[in-house]
């Protein structure tokens, strides 16, 4: 068998010596080595040598190379020593132009892509994947990190997308650390689960509407939740597993009210804008006592089961009926969605003036009584 194989190889070589092409399974090879209709197998030792020899060729050049002592493959162009023995990782793969896969089981594709961490992956233009199990994509990623290529650390960059424009202007569009922290738009060492750069303006765009946007922004010391569409709102509440949303309240523009709350409010205090410089057409309240006498205080319970979205309380209430108040003090009654409400604070000035009127009556009666003595 061995003799027949030698004779076959000699015959093939002799047949094709005029063209210096070698054909296996074909009599008219068109390349230096032409294997027709068959797989080609390259192998390496089951246990790679502790002291591997040099690759078949070192230095610059254009080539496709199987480096058996390190079970590694290279294809493309190289102008430096990145495909030499000391910069080739065991069981690694590098292809393209001037790529380097020096980490164990690392992979590099593209132009000047470097996968130096073990089990790392680099693909793109001038990108570096330094951390163990790290991935770098894009172009000119930030390279200020110095991880241990063989040992995992919580602060390692395990995923980054470069968006730089050159070696002197490297930056990342996205950086993810092993601890789960994410840096956006140039933040390469995020200290929180999601970190943005220290710039003002919109940070998160949730919906790019045709007539306005919905998103989150930072403006000075102000955090903005903004809905730019006419009549839009920012609401808060709860949503069950079936997707039914129960609104607890909302902020809304282009309406008589900026804040709606479906439920009770607990507050330590409230202040109303009341500076005289804000006001015009100021006149005294007339017939305050007469108006109050037409308003009836009542006890009642809210129709909680009928108006579930309003989150009415269960307890018995005391208050006023809006329709009753509206007849004499319409300024204290507002309407929304067809339902009326009472601004109780607006009744305070009426009470003050009514007490004054009543006190005047008391003093007049007292004076009459004194005169009769």
mmCIF file of N, CA and C in Angstrom, residues 20-139:
data_model
loop_
_atom_site.group_PDB
_atom_site.id
_atom_site.type_symbol
_atom_site.label_atom_id
_atom_site.label_comp_id
_atom_site.label_asym_id
_atom_site.label_seq_id
_atom_site.Cartn_x
_atom_site.Cartn_y
_atom_site.Cartn_z
ATOM 1 N N UNK A 20 4.066 23.020 -12.541
ATOM 2 C CA UNK A 20 4.346 23.130 -11.114
ATOM 3 C C UNK A 20 3.077 23.129 -10.271
ATOM 4 N N UNK A 21 1.965 22.677 -10.803
ATOM 5 C CA UNK A 21 0.724 22.510 -10.061
ATOM 6 C C UNK A 21 0.579 21.061 -9.639
ATOM 7 N N UNK A 22 -0.003 20.858 -8.476
ATOM 8 C CA UNK A 22 -0.216 19.508 -7.962
ATOM 9 C C UNK A 22 -1.708 19.264 -7.856
ATOM 10 N N UNK A 23 -2.171 18.211 -8.440
ATOM 11 C CA UNK A 23 -3.585 17.870 -8.380
ATOM 12 C C UNK A 23 -3.787 16.567 -7.643
ATOM 13 N N UNK A 24 -4.781 16.547 -6.765
ATOM 14 C CA UNK A 24 -5.180 15.325 -6.074
ATOM 15 C C UNK A 24 -6.617 15.053 -6.483
ATOM 16 N N UNK A 25 -6.788 13.978 -7.220
ATOM 17 C CA UNK A 25 -8.108 13.646 -7.734
ATOM 18 C C UNK A 25 -8.452 14.381 -9.003
ATOM 19 N N UNK A 26 -7.484 15.044 -9.605
ATOM 20 C CA UNK A 26 -7.719 15.765 -10.855
ATOM 21 C C UNK A 26 -6.417 15.799 -11.645
ATOM 22 N N UNK A 27 -6.515 15.634 -12.956
ATOM 23 C CA UNK A 27 -5.310 15.582 -13.794
ATOM 24 C C UNK A 27 -4.922 16.941 -14.355
ATOM 25 N N UNK A 28 -5.793 17.921 -14.216
ATOM 26 C CA UNK A 28 -5.491 19.257 -14.743
ATOM 27 C C UNK A 28 -5.656 20.297 -13.633
ATOM 28 N N UNK A 29 -4.789 20.288 -12.644
ATOM 29 C CA UNK A 29 -4.905 21.249 -11.537
ATOM 30 C C UNK A 29 -4.682 22.672 -12.030
ATOM 31 N N UNK A 30 -5.452 23.589 -11.471
ATOM 32 C CA UNK A 30 -5.350 24.984 -11.892
ATOM 33 C C UNK A 30 -4.637 25.841 -10.855
ATOM 34 N N UNK A 31 -4.267 25.248 -9.720
ATOM 35 C CA UNK A 31 -3.509 25.962 -8.695
ATOM 36 C C UNK A 31 -2.354 25.088 -8.251
ATOM 37 N N UNK A 32 -1.456 25.667 -7.443
ATOM 38 C CA UNK A 32 -0.313 24.895 -6.953
ATOM 39 C C UNK A 32 -0.767 23.610 -6.262
ATOM 40 N N UNK A 33 -1.905 23.694 -5.537
ATOM 41 C CA UNK A 33 -2.492 22.506 -4.920
ATOM 42 C C UNK A 33 -3.980 22.532 -5.208
ATOM 43 N N UNK A 34 -4.436 21.523 -5.913
ATOM 44 C CA UNK A 34 -5.835 21.439 -6.319
ATOM 45 C C UNK A 34 -6.381 20.097 -5.843
ATOM 46 N N UNK A 35 -7.261 20.155 -4.839
ATOM 47 C CA UNK A 35 -7.896 18.947 -4.312
ATOM 48 C C UNK A 35 -9.313 18.906 -4.854
ATOM 49 N N UNK A 36 -9.606 17.915 -5.658
ATOM 50 C CA UNK A 36 -10.901 17.846 -6.322
ATOM 51 C C UNK A 36 -11.898 17.007 -5.531
ATOM 52 N N UNK A 37 -13.071 17.594 -5.302
ATOM 53 C CA UNK A 37 -14.227 16.871 -4.769
ATOM 54 C C UNK A 37 -13.924 16.089 -3.503
ATOM 55 N N UNK A 38 -13.193 16.710 -2.590
ATOM 56 C CA UNK A 38 -12.862 16.007 -1.351
ATOM 57 C C UNK A 38 -12.577 17.023 -0.251
ATOM 58 N N UNK A 39 -12.819 16.600 0.967
ATOM 59 C CA UNK A 39 -12.474 17.437 2.113
ATOM 60 C C UNK A 39 -10.971 17.435 2.320
ATOM 61 N N UNK A 40 -10.492 18.480 2.989
ATOM 62 C CA UNK A 40 -9.075 18.580 3.325
ATOM 63 C C UNK A 40 -8.967 18.670 4.839
ATOM 64 N N UNK A 41 -8.114 17.873 5.420
ATOM 65 C CA UNK A 41 -7.998 17.805 6.870
ATOM 66 C C UNK A 41 -6.619 18.262 7.318
ATOM 67 N N UNK A 42 -6.609 19.239 8.249
ATOM 68 C CA UNK A 42 -5.381 19.653 8.911
ATOM 69 C C UNK A 42 -5.534 19.301 10.385
ATOM 70 N N UNK A 43 -4.579 18.662 10.972
ATOM 71 C CA UNK A 43 -4.693 18.229 12.363
ATOM 72 C C UNK A 43 -3.561 18.800 13.203
ATOM 73 N N UNK A 44 -3.784 18.709 14.509
ATOM 74 C CA UNK A 44 -2.753 19.062 15.484
ATOM 75 C C UNK A 44 -2.779 18.004 16.568
ATOM 76 N N UNK A 45 -1.754 17.966 17.362
ATOM 77 C CA UNK A 45 -1.676 16.970 18.426
ATOM 78 C C UNK A 45 -2.813 17.169 19.420
ATOM 79 N N UNK A 46 -3.306 16.062 19.990
ATOM 80 C CA UNK A 46 -4.386 16.139 20.973
ATOM 81 C C UNK A 46 -3.983 16.997 22.156
ATOM 82 N N UNK A 47 -2.732 16.907 22.549
ATOM 83 C CA UNK A 47 -2.179 17.760 23.600
ATOM 84 C C UNK A 47 -1.100 18.620 22.956
ATOM 85 N N UNK A 48 -1.330 19.917 22.925
ATOM 86 C CA UNK A 48 -0.379 20.799 22.263
ATOM 87 C C UNK A 48 0.943 20.822 23.022
ATOM 88 N N UNK A 49 2.054 20.952 22.318
ATOM 89 C CA UNK A 49 3.369 20.929 22.969
ATOM 90 C C UNK A 49 3.564 22.108 23.914
ATOM 91 N N UNK A 50 4.194 21.846 25.046
ATOM 92 C CA UNK A 50 4.470 22.909 26.012
ATOM 93 C C UNK A 50 5.450 23.925 25.440
ATOM 94 N N UNK A 51 6.329 23.472 24.571
ATOM 95 C CA UNK A 51 7.295 24.367 23.927
ATOM 96 C C UNK A 51 7.106 24.270 22.422
ATOM 97 N N UNK A 52 6.131 24.997 21.887
ATOM 98 C CA UNK A 52 5.850 24.885 20.459
ATOM 99 C C UNK A 52 6.986 25.429 19.613
ATOM 100 N N UNK A 53 7.103 24.868 18.423
ATOM 101 C CA UNK A 53 8.079 25.377 17.479
ATOM 102 C C UNK A 53 7.560 26.631 16.806
ATOM 103 N N UNK A 54 8.352 27.176 15.922
ATOM 104 C CA UNK A 54 7.949 28.371 15.193
ATOM 105 C C UNK A 54 6.897 28.028 14.150
ATOM 106 N N UNK A 55 6.082 28.992 13.743
ATOM 107 C CA UNK A 55 5.122 28.741 12.671
ATOM 108 C C UNK A 55 5.857 28.492 11.360
ATOM 109 N N UNK A 56 5.160 27.996 10.346
ATOM 110 C CA UNK A 56 5.825 27.720 9.071
ATOM 111 C C UNK A 56 6.567 28.919 8.511
ATOM 112 N N UNK A 57 6.051 30.120 8.740
ATOM 113 C CA UNK A 57 6.714 31.329 8.281
ATOM 114 C C UNK A 57 6.384 32.449 9.265
ATOM 115 N N UNK A 58 7.290 33.368 9.441
ATOM 116 C CA UNK A 58 7.092 34.490 10.363
ATOM 117 C C UNK A 58 7.250 35.805 9.616
ATOM 118 N N UNK A 59 6.877 36.904 10.302
ATOM 119 C CA UNK A 59 7.066 38.217 9.712
ATOM 120 C C UNK A 59 5.956 38.615 8.773
ATOM 121 N N UNK A 60 6.242 39.638 7.971
ATOM 122 C CA UNK A 60 5.237 40.206 7.084
ATOM 123 C C UNK A 60 4.961 39.304 5.900
ATOM 124 N N UNK A 61 3.782 39.517 5.293
ATOM 125 C CA UNK A 61 3.445 38.769 4.097
ATOM 126 C C UNK A 61 1.952 38.569 3.951
ATOM 127 N N UNK A 62 1.568 38.051 2.800
ATOM 128 C CA UNK A 62 0.182 37.671 2.528
ATOM 129 C C UNK A 62 0.117 36.154 2.516
ATOM 130 N N UNK A 63 -0.728 35.572 3.367
ATOM 131 C CA UNK A 63 -0.731 34.116 3.442
ATOM 132 C C UNK A 63 -1.971 33.580 4.153
ATOM 133 N N UNK A 64 -2.171 32.263 3.950
ATOM 134 C CA UNK A 64 -3.106 31.478 4.742
ATOM 135 C C UNK A 64 -2.283 30.385 5.401
ATOM 136 N N UNK A 65 -2.377 30.277 6.725
ATOM 137 C CA UNK A 65 -1.415 29.435 7.444
ATOM 138 C C UNK A 65 -2.096 28.648 8.558
ATOM 139 N N UNK A 66 -1.802 27.344 8.587
ATOM 140 C CA UNK A 66 -2.196 26.474 9.699
ATOM 141 C C UNK A 66 -0.959 26.226 10.552
ATOM 142 N N UNK A 67 -1.032 26.627 11.812
ATOM 143 C CA UNK A 67 0.089 26.526 12.754
ATOM 144 C C UNK A 67 -0.236 25.375 13.699
ATOM 145 N N UNK A 68 0.243 24.184 13.354
ATOM 146 C CA UNK A 68 -0.171 22.965 14.046
ATOM 147 C C UNK A 68 0.250 22.943 15.510
ATOM 148 N N UNK A 69 1.439 23.453 15.837
ATOM 149 C CA UNK A 69 1.908 23.395 17.227
ATOM 150 C C UNK A 69 1.019 24.205 18.181
ATOM 151 N N UNK A 70 0.250 25.142 17.620
ATOM 152 C CA UNK A 70 -0.687 25.910 18.449
ATOM 153 C C UNK A 70 -2.140 25.739 17.998
ATOM 154 N N UNK A 71 -2.360 24.836 17.060
ATOM 155 C CA UNK A 71 -3.706 24.573 16.535
ATOM 156 C C UNK A 71 -4.403 25.880 16.179
ATOM 157 N N UNK A 72 -3.687 26.749 15.469
ATOM 158 C CA UNK A 72 -4.189 28.083 15.155
ATOM 159 C C UNK A 72 -4.156 28.325 13.659
ATOM 160 N N UNK A 73 -5.052 29.200 13.211
ATOM 161 C CA UNK A 73 -5.200 29.467 11.788
ATOM 162 C C UNK A 73 -5.082 30.968 11.532
ATOM 163 N N UNK A 74 -4.391 31.303 10.440
ATOM 164 C CA UNK A 74 -4.232 32.696 10.045
ATOM 165 C C UNK A 74 -4.486 32.825 8.550
ATOM 166 N N UNK A 75 -5.164 33.943 8.175
ATOM 167 C CA UNK A 75 -5.417 34.179 6.753
ATOM 168 C C UNK A 75 -5.514 35.672 6.500
ATOM 169 N N UNK A 76 -4.819 36.135 5.454
ATOM 170 C CA UNK A 76 -4.894 37.541 5.095
ATOM 171 C C UNK A 76 -3.533 38.162 4.921
ATOM 172 N N UNK A 77 -3.414 39.403 5.403
ATOM 173 C CA UNK A 77 -2.196 40.188 5.224
ATOM 174 C C UNK A 77 -1.647 40.611 6.578
ATOM 175 N N UNK A 78 -0.321 40.611 6.696
ATOM 176 C CA UNK A 78 0.328 41.037 7.941
ATOM 177 C C UNK A 78 1.569 41.840 7.593
ATOM 178 N N UNK A 79 1.792 42.957 8.314
ATOM 179 C CA UNK A 79 2.969 43.779 8.048
ATOM 180 C C UNK A 79 3.906 43.817 9.251
ATOM 181 N N UNK A 80 3.552 43.088 10.316
ATOM 182 C CA UNK A 80 4.370 43.108 11.525
ATOM 183 C C UNK A 80 4.550 41.681 12.045
ATOM 184 N N UNK A 81 4.756 41.524 13.338
ATOM 185 C CA UNK A 81 5.017 40.201 13.903
ATOM 186 C C UNK A 81 3.807 39.622 14.635
ATOM 187 N N UNK A 82 2.610 40.115 14.350
ATOM 188 C CA UNK A 82 1.425 39.674 15.087
ATOM 189 C C UNK A 82 1.037 38.232 14.797
ATOM 190 N N UNK A 83 1.591 37.640 13.727
ATOM 191 C CA UNK A 83 1.305 36.235 13.438
ATOM 192 C C UNK A 83 2.488 35.339 13.799
ATOM 193 N N UNK A 84 3.475 35.903 14.469
ATOM 194 C CA UNK A 84 4.620 35.100 14.898
ATOM 195 C C UNK A 84 4.262 34.285 16.142
ATOM 196 N N UNK A 85 5.162 33.421 16.556
ATOM 197 C CA UNK A 85 4.893 32.463 17.630
ATOM 198 C C UNK A 85 4.443 33.131 18.924
ATOM 199 N N UNK A 86 5.150 34.151 19.368
ATOM 200 C CA UNK A 86 4.864 34.736 20.678
ATOM 201 C C UNK A 86 3.571 35.551 20.714
ATOM 202 N N UNK A 87 3.009 35.853 19.555
ATOM 203 C CA UNK A 87 1.758 36.611 19.512
ATOM 204 C C UNK A 87 0.610 35.801 18.920
ATOM 205 N N UNK A 88 0.783 34.506 18.940
ATOM 206 C CA UNK A 88 -0.265 33.597 18.478
ATOM 207 C C UNK A 88 -0.743 32.763 19.656
ATOM 208 N N UNK A 89 -2.014 32.891 19.997
ATOM 209 C CA UNK A 89 -2.572 32.131 21.103
ATOM 210 C C UNK A 89 -2.932 30.720 20.686
ATOM 211 N N UNK A 90 -2.860 29.804 21.632
ATOM 212 C CA UNK A 90 -3.272 28.433 21.340
ATOM 213 C C UNK A 90 -4.748 28.402 20.927
ATOM 214 N N UNK A 91 -5.035 27.626 19.903
ATOM 215 C CA UNK A 91 -6.401 27.422 19.409
ATOM 216 C C UNK A 91 -7.041 28.781 19.098
ATOM 217 N N UNK A 92 -6.345 29.596 18.342
ATOM 218 C CA UNK A 92 -6.838 30.931 18.007
ATOM 219 C C UNK A 92 -7.053 31.060 16.511
ATOM 220 N N UNK A 93 -7.774 32.123 16.137
ATOM 221 C CA UNK A 93 -8.091 32.352 14.725
ATOM 222 C C UNK A 93 -7.982 33.845 14.448
ATOM 223 N N UNK A 94 -7.267 34.204 13.396
ATOM 224 C CA UNK A 94 -7.145 35.607 12.997
ATOM 225 C C UNK A 94 -7.201 35.701 11.484
ATOM 226 N N UNK A 95 -7.998 36.641 10.990
ATOM 227 C CA UNK A 95 -8.128 36.816 9.548
ATOM 228 C C UNK A 95 -8.336 38.285 9.238
ATOM 229 N N UNK A 96 -7.893 38.678 8.057
ATOM 230 C CA UNK A 96 -8.020 40.070 7.644
ATOM 231 C C UNK A 96 -6.663 40.691 7.451
ATOM 232 N N UNK A 97 -6.546 41.955 7.832
ATOM 233 C CA UNK A 97 -5.297 42.682 7.649
ATOM 234 C C UNK A 97 -4.732 43.096 8.999
ATOM 235 N N UNK A 98 -3.553 42.587 9.311
ATOM 236 C CA UNK A 98 -2.826 42.963 10.530
ATOM 237 C C UNK A 98 -3.636 42.710 11.804
ATOM 238 N N UNK A 99 -4.230 41.549 11.865
ATOM 239 C CA UNK A 99 -4.992 41.144 13.043
ATOM 240 C C UNK A 99 -4.100 40.361 13.989
ATOM 241 N N UNK A 100 -4.507 40.303 15.255
ATOM 242 C CA UNK A 100 -3.732 39.557 16.251
ATOM 243 C C UNK A 100 -4.691 38.863 17.212
ATOM 244 N N UNK A 101 -4.522 37.562 17.358
ATOM 245 C CA UNK A 101 -5.292 36.769 18.313
ATOM 246 C C UNK A 101 -4.291 36.064 19.221
ATOM 247 N N UNK A 102 -3.810 36.780 20.229
ATOM 248 C CA UNK A 102 -2.764 36.238 21.102
ATOM 249 C C UNK A 102 -3.317 35.573 22.350
ATOM 250 N N UNK A 103 -4.607 35.781 22.655
ATOM 251 C CA UNK A 103 -5.208 35.107 23.794
ATOM 252 C C UNK A 103 -5.549 33.667 23.467
ATOM 253 N N UNK A 104 -5.605 32.824 24.482
ATOM 254 C CA UNK A 104 -5.989 31.427 24.281
ATOM 255 C C UNK A 104 -7.426 31.377 23.777
ATOM 256 N N UNK A 105 -7.668 30.605 22.714
ATOM 257 C CA UNK A 105 -8.975 30.478 22.041
ATOM 258 C C UNK A 105 -9.578 31.848 21.721
ATOM 259 N N UNK A 106 -8.761 32.769 21.265
ATOM 260 C CA UNK A 106 -9.240 34.100 20.889
ATOM 261 C C UNK A 106 -9.467 34.172 19.388
ATOM 262 N N UNK A 107 -10.227 35.198 18.963
ATOM 263 C CA UNK A 107 -10.566 35.371 17.554
ATOM 264 C C UNK A 107 -10.478 36.846 17.189
ATOM 265 N N UNK A 108 -9.869 37.136 16.026
ATOM 266 C CA UNK A 108 -9.753 38.521 15.566
ATOM 267 C C UNK A 108 -10.054 38.592 14.080
ATOM 268 N N UNK A 109 -10.923 39.528 13.706
ATOM 269 C CA UNK A 109 -11.282 39.758 12.309
ATOM 270 C C UNK A 109 -11.182 41.243 12.003
ATOM 271 N N UNK A 110 -10.862 41.562 10.743
ATOM 272 C CA UNK A 110 -10.918 42.949 10.310
ATOM 273 C C UNK A 110 -9.564 43.533 10.008
ATOM 274 N N UNK A 111 -9.393 44.812 10.394
ATOM 275 C CA UNK A 111 -8.164 45.545 10.126
ATOM 276 C C UNK A 111 -7.585 46.039 11.453
ATOM 277 N N UNK A 112 -6.388 45.567 11.783
ATOM 278 C CA UNK A 112 -5.757 45.904 13.064
ATOM 279 C C UNK A 112 -6.709 45.620 14.243
ATOM 280 N N UNK A 113 -7.287 44.436 14.229
ATOM 281 C CA UNK A 113 -8.138 43.980 15.336
ATOM 282 C C UNK A 113 -7.302 43.093 16.244
ATOM 283 N N UNK A 114 -7.322 43.367 17.551
ATOM 284 C CA UNK A 114 -6.463 42.668 18.510
ATOM 285 C C UNK A 114 -7.312 41.990 19.585
ATOM 286 N N UNK A 115 -7.246 40.670 19.643
ATOM 287 C CA UNK A 115 -7.909 39.888 20.687
ATOM 288 C C UNK A 115 -6.819 39.330 21.592
ATOM 289 N N UNK A 116 -6.461 40.087 22.635
ATOM 290 C CA UNK A 116 -5.338 39.699 23.491
ATOM 291 C C UNK A 116 -5.782 38.978 24.760
ATOM 292 N N UNK A 117 -7.049 39.081 25.119
ATOM 293 C CA UNK A 117 -7.551 38.362 26.281
ATOM 294 C C UNK A 117 -7.900 36.931 25.930
ATOM 295 N N UNK A 118 -7.814 36.043 26.901
ATOM 296 C CA UNK A 118 -8.203 34.657 26.652
ATOM 297 C C UNK A 118 -9.695 34.593 26.322
ATOM 298 N N UNK A 119 -10.025 33.784 25.339
ATOM 299 C CA UNK A 119 -11.413 33.582 24.894
ATOM 300 C C UNK A 119 -12.043 34.925 24.500
ATOM 301 N N UNK A 120 -11.262 35.814 23.949
ATOM 302 C CA UNK A 120 -11.771 37.132 23.563
ATOM 303 C C UNK A 120 -12.085 37.172 22.077
ATOM 304 N N UNK A 121 -12.823 38.220 21.682
ATOM 305 C CA UNK A 121 -13.246 38.363 20.290
ATOM 306 C C UNK A 121 -13.139 39.832 19.899
ATOM 307 N N UNK A 122 -12.425 40.106 18.805
ATOM 308 C CA UNK A 122 -12.281 41.473 18.301
ATOM 309 C C UNK A 122 -12.604 41.487 16.817
ATOM 310 N N UNK A 123 -13.485 42.403 16.415
ATOM 311 C CA UNK A 123 -13.850 42.499 15.005
ATOM 312 C C UNK A 123 -14.111 43.954 14.658
ATOM 313 N N UNK A 124 -13.450 44.429 13.615
ATOM 314 C CA UNK A 124 -13.642 45.811 13.197
ATOM 315 C C UNK A 124 -12.342 46.441 12.778
ATOM 316 N N UNK A 125 -12.253 47.754 12.979
ATOM 317 C CA UNK A 125 -11.073 48.510 12.581
ATOM 318 C C UNK A 125 -10.375 49.072 13.811
ATOM 319 N N UNK A 126 -9.151 48.640 14.051
ATOM 320 C CA UNK A 126 -8.343 49.106 15.174
ATOM 321 C C UNK A 126 -9.105 48.985 16.492
ATOM 322 N N UNK A 127 -9.550 47.774 16.781
ATOM 323 C CA UNK A 127 -10.265 47.501 18.030
ATOM 324 C C UNK A 127 -9.450 46.527 18.875
ATOM 325 N N UNK A 128 -9.580 46.645 20.196
ATOM 326 C CA UNK A 128 -8.825 45.822 21.136
ATOM 327 C C UNK A 128 -9.780 45.156 22.118
ATOM 328 N N UNK A 129 -9.679 43.839 22.237
ATOM 329 C CA UNK A 129 -10.407 43.077 23.253
ATOM 330 C C UNK A 129 -9.369 42.528 24.222
ATOM 331 N N UNK A 130 -9.201 43.220 25.361
ATOM 332 C CA UNK A 130 -8.109 42.884 26.278
ATOM 333 C C UNK A 130 -8.523 41.932 27.396
ATOM 334 N N UNK A 131 -9.766 42.011 27.831
ATOM 335 C CA UNK A 131 -10.200 41.249 29.003
ATOM 336 C C UNK A 131 -10.517 39.810 28.640
ATOM 337 N N UNK A 132 -10.421 38.943 29.623
ATOM 338 C CA UNK A 132 -10.802 37.556 29.422
ATOM 339 C C UNK A 132 -12.288 37.488 29.084
ATOM 340 N N UNK A 133 -12.601 36.787 27.985
ATOM 341 C CA UNK A 133 -13.975 36.650 27.489
ATOM 342 C C UNK A 133 -14.579 37.993 27.086
ATOM 343 N N UNK A 134 -13.731 38.943 26.717
ATOM 344 C CA UNK A 134 -14.216 40.248 26.284
ATOM 345 C C UNK A 134 -14.454 40.294 24.788
ATOM 346 N N UNK A 135 -15.354 41.197 24.377
ATOM 347 C CA UNK A 135 -15.675 41.388 22.965
ATOM 348 C C UNK A 135 -15.581 42.867 22.625
ATOM 349 N N UNK A 136 -14.895 43.173 21.519
ATOM 350 C CA UNK A 136 -14.790 44.555 21.047
ATOM 351 C C UNK A 136 -15.168 44.607 19.578
ATOM 352 N N UNK A 137 -16.059 45.552 19.254
ATOM 353 C CA UNK A 137 -16.521 45.722 17.888
ATOM 354 C C UNK A 137 -16.394 47.189 17.496
ATOM 355 N N UNK A 138 -16.598 47.455 16.213
ATOM 356 C CA UNK A 138 -16.634 48.840 15.757
ATOM 357 C C UNK A 138 -15.304 49.343 15.254
ATOM 358 N N UNK A 139 -14.983 50.578 15.634
ATOM 359 C CA UNK A 139 -13.753 51.203 15.159
ATOM 360 C C UNK A 139 -13.135 52.077 16.245
#
